[in-house]
Amino acid sequence: MPETQIDSKIEPLIAVRGLCKSFDGIIATDHLDLTVRRGEIHAVIGPNGAGKTTLINQISGILRADAGTISLAGHDITAMAPHGRSRLGLARSFQITSIFSDFSVLENVALCVQAQRGHSYRFWRPAAAESARNAGALEARERVGLAQRGGDNAGHMSHGEHRQLEIAMALATNPSALLLDEPMAGMGRQESIRMVEIIRALRADHGILLIEHDMDAVFALADRITVLVHGRAIASGPPDEIRTDREVERAYLGDAGPDQIGRAHV
């Protein structure tokens, strides 16, 4: 199904066209079209095995597409390595938190500034000490609510704070586009509410592709939602349209019913 067009005059920040990927004959991405525009949160939802992580892995460069194209700010990045995409302004968080537990909050974020500028990880101590590189790290830390935690050991933080730190690490690379892979995974209600606030505040400066199972968070945040089933988009549009789509309800939302979906964080 073609995705809903919201404003054809606005050039997409991320544009996926005809994307295909299969593993041993199992289709993971099926001729998928999808765009993310600047200042927009575009959520992708679907049942387990729908192809959401495969999609985000292809956009970030971890997986090569079998067919189709991916562009970032008008640049064809289909065959580009992940570090090249990062330097063009693409950053992502992961489904499973990936931080350096033995390092401080500031050191974790400074490492990402350093890596994005092409320096070796073995120089992390000078990076943490240099004020020019710290400026980006300090700003990223502040934007996710960790301004007072710079010297704290990352391994001693809560799960929710780890998620905040991981987004700070992505922001430290100065991206225009953010790929967020289940940022609310494993969180309690209060932690999820806090993360919704953080992501909502990022919308003004970034285009965001959000993969998330927390339907309350999705419907509170998303400007558009695409629903994947077996790698195919069965619906794409604004939240109110998706909430009342009968095919979406049958395929994914199940017995909850449209009136029970996405209310808690609104």
CSV table of C-alpha atoms in Angstrom, one decimal, residues 49 90 102 207:
chain,number,residue,atom,x,y,z
A,49,GLY,CA,8.4,-10.6,13.0
A,90,LEU,CA,22.0,9.7,10.6
A,102,ASP,CA,32.7,1.2,33.3
A,207,GLY,CA,13.3,13.9,11.7
